[in-house]
Short mmCIF file of C-alpha atoms in Angstrom, two decimals:
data_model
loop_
_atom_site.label_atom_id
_atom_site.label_comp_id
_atom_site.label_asym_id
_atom_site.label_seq_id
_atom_site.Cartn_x
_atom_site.Cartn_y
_atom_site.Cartn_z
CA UNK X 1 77.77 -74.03 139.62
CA UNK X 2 78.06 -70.27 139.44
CA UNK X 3 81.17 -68.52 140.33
CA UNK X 4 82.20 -64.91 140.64
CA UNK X 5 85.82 -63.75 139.90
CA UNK X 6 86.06 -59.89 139.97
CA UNK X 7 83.95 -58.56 136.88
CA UNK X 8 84.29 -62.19 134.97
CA UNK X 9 81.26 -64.73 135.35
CA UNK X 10 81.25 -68.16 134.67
CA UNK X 11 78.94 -70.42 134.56
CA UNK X 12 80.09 -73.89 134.36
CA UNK X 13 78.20 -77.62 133.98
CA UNK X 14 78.75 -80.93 134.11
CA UNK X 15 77.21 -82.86 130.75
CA UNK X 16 78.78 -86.19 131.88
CA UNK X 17 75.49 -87.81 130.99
CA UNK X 18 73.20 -85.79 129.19
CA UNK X 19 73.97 -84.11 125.63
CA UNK X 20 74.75 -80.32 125.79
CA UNK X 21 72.82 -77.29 124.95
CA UNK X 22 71.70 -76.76 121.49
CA UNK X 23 73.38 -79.93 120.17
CA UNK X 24 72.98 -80.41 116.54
CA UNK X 25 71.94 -84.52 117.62
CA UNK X 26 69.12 -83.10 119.77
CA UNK X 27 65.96 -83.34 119.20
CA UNK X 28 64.45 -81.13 121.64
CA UNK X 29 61.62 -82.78 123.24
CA UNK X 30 60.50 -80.70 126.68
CA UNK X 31 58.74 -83.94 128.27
CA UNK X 32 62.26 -86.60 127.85
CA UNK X 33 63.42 -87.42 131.43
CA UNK X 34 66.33 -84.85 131.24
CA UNK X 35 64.54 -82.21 130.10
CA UNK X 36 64.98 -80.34 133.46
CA UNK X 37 68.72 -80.74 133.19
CA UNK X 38 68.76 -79.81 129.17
CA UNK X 39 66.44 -76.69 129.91
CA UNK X 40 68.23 -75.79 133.32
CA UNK X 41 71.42 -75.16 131.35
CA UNK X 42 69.93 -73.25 128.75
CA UNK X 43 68.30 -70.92 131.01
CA UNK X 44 71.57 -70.59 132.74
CA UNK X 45 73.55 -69.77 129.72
CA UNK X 46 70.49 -67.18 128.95
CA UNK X 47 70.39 -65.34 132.56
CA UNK X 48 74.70 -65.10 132.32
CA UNK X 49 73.81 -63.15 129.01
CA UNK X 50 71.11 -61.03 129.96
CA UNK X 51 73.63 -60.20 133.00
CA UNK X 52 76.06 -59.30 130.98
CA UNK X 53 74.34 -56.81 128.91
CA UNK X 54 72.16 -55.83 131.79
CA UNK X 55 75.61 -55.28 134.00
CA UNK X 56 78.08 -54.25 131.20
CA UNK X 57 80.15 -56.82 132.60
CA UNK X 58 82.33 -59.98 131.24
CA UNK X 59 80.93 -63.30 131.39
CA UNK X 60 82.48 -66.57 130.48
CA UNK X 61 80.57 -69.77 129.49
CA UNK X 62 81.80 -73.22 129.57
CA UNK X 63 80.39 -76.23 128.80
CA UNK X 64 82.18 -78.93 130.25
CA UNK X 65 81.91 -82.51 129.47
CA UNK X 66 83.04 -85.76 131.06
CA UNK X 67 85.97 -85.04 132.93
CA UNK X 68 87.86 -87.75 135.45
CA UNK X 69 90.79 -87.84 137.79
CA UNK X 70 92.48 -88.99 140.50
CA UNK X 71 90.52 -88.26 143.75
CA UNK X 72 87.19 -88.66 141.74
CA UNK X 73 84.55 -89.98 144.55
CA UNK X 74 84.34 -93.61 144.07
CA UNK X 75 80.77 -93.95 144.43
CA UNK X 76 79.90 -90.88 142.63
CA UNK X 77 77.77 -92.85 139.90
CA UNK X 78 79.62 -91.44 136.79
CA UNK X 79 80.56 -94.44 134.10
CA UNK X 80 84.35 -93.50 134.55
CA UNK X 81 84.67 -94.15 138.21
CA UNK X 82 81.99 -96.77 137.85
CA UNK X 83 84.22 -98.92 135.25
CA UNK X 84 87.49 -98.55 137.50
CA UNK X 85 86.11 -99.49 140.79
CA UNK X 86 83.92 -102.40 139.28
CA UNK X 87 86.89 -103.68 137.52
CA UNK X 88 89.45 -103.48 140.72
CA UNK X 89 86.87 -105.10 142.43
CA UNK X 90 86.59 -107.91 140.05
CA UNK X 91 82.61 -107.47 139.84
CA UNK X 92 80.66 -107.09 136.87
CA UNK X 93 80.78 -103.96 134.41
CA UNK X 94 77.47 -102.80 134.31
CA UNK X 95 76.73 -101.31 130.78
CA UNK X 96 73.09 -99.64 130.13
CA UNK X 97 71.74 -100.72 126.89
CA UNK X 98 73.66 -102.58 124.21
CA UNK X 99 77.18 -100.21 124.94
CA UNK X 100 77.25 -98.73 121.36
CA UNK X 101 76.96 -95.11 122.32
CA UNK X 102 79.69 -93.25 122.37
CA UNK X 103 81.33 -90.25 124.56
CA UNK X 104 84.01 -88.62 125.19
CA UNK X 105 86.23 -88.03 127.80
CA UNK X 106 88.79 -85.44 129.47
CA UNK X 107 91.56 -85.69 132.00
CA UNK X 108 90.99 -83.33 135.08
CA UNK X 109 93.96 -81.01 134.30
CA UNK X 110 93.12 -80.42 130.96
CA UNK X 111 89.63 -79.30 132.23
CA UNK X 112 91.46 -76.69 134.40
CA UNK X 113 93.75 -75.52 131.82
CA UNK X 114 90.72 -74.46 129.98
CA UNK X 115 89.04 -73.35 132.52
CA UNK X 116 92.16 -70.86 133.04
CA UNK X 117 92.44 -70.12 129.18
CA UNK X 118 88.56 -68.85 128.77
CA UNK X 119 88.51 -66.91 132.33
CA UNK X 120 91.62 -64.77 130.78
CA UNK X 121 90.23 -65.36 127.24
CA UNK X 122 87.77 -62.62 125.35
CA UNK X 123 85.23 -64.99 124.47
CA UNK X 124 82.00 -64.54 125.89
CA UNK X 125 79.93 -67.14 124.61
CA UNK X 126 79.84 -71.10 124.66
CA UNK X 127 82.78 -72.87 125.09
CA UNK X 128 83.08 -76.49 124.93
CA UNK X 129 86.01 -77.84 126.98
CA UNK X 130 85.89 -81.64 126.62
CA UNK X 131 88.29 -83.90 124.83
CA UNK X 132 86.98 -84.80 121.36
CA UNK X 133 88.35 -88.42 121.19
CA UNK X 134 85.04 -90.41 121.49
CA UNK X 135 84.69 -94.07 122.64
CA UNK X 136 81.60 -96.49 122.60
CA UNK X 137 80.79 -97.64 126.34
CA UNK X 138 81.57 -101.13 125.33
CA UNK X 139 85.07 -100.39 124.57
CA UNK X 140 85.46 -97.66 127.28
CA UNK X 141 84.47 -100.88 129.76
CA UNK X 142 86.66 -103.56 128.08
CA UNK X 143 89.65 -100.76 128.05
CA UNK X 144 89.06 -100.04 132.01
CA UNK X 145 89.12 -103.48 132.87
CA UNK X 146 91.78 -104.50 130.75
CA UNK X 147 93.89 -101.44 132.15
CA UNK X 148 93.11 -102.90 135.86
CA UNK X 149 94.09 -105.91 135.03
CA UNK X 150 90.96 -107.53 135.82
CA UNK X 151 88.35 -110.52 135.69
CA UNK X 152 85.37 -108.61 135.57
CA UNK X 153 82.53 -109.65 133.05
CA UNK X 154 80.74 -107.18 131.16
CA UNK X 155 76.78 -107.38 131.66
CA UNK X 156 74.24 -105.24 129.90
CA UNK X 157 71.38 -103.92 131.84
CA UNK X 158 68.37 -102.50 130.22
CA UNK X 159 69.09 -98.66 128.33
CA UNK X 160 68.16 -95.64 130.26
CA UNK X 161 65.61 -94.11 128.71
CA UNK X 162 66.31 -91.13 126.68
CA UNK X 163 70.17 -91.87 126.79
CA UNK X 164 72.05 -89.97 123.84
CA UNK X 165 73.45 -92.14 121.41
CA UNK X 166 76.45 -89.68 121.09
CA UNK X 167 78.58 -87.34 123.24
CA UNK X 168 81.51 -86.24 121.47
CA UNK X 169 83.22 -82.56 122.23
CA UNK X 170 83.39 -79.91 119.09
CA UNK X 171 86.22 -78.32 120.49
CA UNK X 172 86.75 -75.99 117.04
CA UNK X 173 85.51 -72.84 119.27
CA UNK X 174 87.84 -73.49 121.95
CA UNK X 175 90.75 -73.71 119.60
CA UNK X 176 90.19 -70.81 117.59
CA UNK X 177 88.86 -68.62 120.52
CA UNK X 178 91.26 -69.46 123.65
CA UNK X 179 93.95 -71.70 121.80
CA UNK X 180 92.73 -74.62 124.20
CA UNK X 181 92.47 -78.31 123.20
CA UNK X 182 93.44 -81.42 125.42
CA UNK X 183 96.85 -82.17 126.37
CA UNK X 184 96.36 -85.63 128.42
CA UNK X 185 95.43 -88.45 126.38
CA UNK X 186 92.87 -90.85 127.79
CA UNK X 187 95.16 -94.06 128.70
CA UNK X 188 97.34 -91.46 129.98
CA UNK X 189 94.47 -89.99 132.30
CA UNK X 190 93.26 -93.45 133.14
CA UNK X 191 96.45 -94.97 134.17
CA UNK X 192 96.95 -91.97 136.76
CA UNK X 193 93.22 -92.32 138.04
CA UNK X 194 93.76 -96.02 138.65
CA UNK X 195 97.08 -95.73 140.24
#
């Protein structure tokens, strides 16, 4: 999504299930299954620069990373609302692959509050704005269902190919640059989404 807000430009993606630009546990590989995704971002990130400098004008980039809430769409295919309605429907957890990789996730109004912190921020580069707290899909399952009180078995289906093994936010820029990090914890966030 690309949005315009007076000089400001932000470019803004979702890397709920693919691992972000330039990731030091990438191996770049242009013919993996996401590489449209992977390469779409980068050449976003790359025309918001050559913009800026084109344009003289202020840019902000963020790269955002699994973010839930209430309100989510419940059929929207993402593992968070995935887990929750599986589990309050007392079906089966589907987990792709053996549920040892790991990501992390962010409450919806910490996402925002970041969001608001880079726009009037000076940074014009990267941002991550993700929470860094990182859980395997296994336990991010058993967690959800436990929180829903429910029955629900976990079953493994077979891995997706290419899946990272890791998604965990470096949130160091964001910190030192915008004095951002998250606010929410994750059982906190959960327990509102479920309500």
């Amino acid at each position: 999504i690309m949005c315009t807000y007076s000089t400001f430009m932000l470019i803004m993606y979702n890397t709920s299930t693919t691992r972000s630009p330039l990731s030091r546990h990438h191996t770049h590989s242009h013919a993996h299954p996401q590489s449209c995704y992977d390469e779409g971002k980068r050449v976003a990130e790359t025309m918001m620069c050559a913009y800026r400098d084109q344009n003289d004008v202020s840019i902000r980039i963020a790269r955002i990373f699994n973010t839930f809430g209430p309100r989510m769409h419940p059929n929207d295919g993402r593992v968070v609302s995935n887990f929750i309605i599986q589990s309050l429907q007392n079906k089966d957890i589907t987990i792709y692959g053996d549920g040892s990789n790991t990501r992390s996730f962010q409450y919806v109004d910490d996402l925002v509050n970041g969001l608001v912190k880079l726009m009037n921020g000076g940074c014009d580069t990267p941002i991550n704005i993700g929470n860094p707290d990182e859980y395997t899909i296994k336990d991010f399952a058993t967690k959800i269902r436990d929180m829903c009180g429910s029955e629900s078995e976990i079953i493994h289906l077979p891995k997706v190919a290419d899946d990272p093994t890791q998604r965990k936010a470096d949130i160091r820029k964001a910190k030192k640059e915008i004095d951002w990090e998250p606010r929410v914890t994750v059982d906190e966030g959960l327990k509102k989404t479920i309500a």
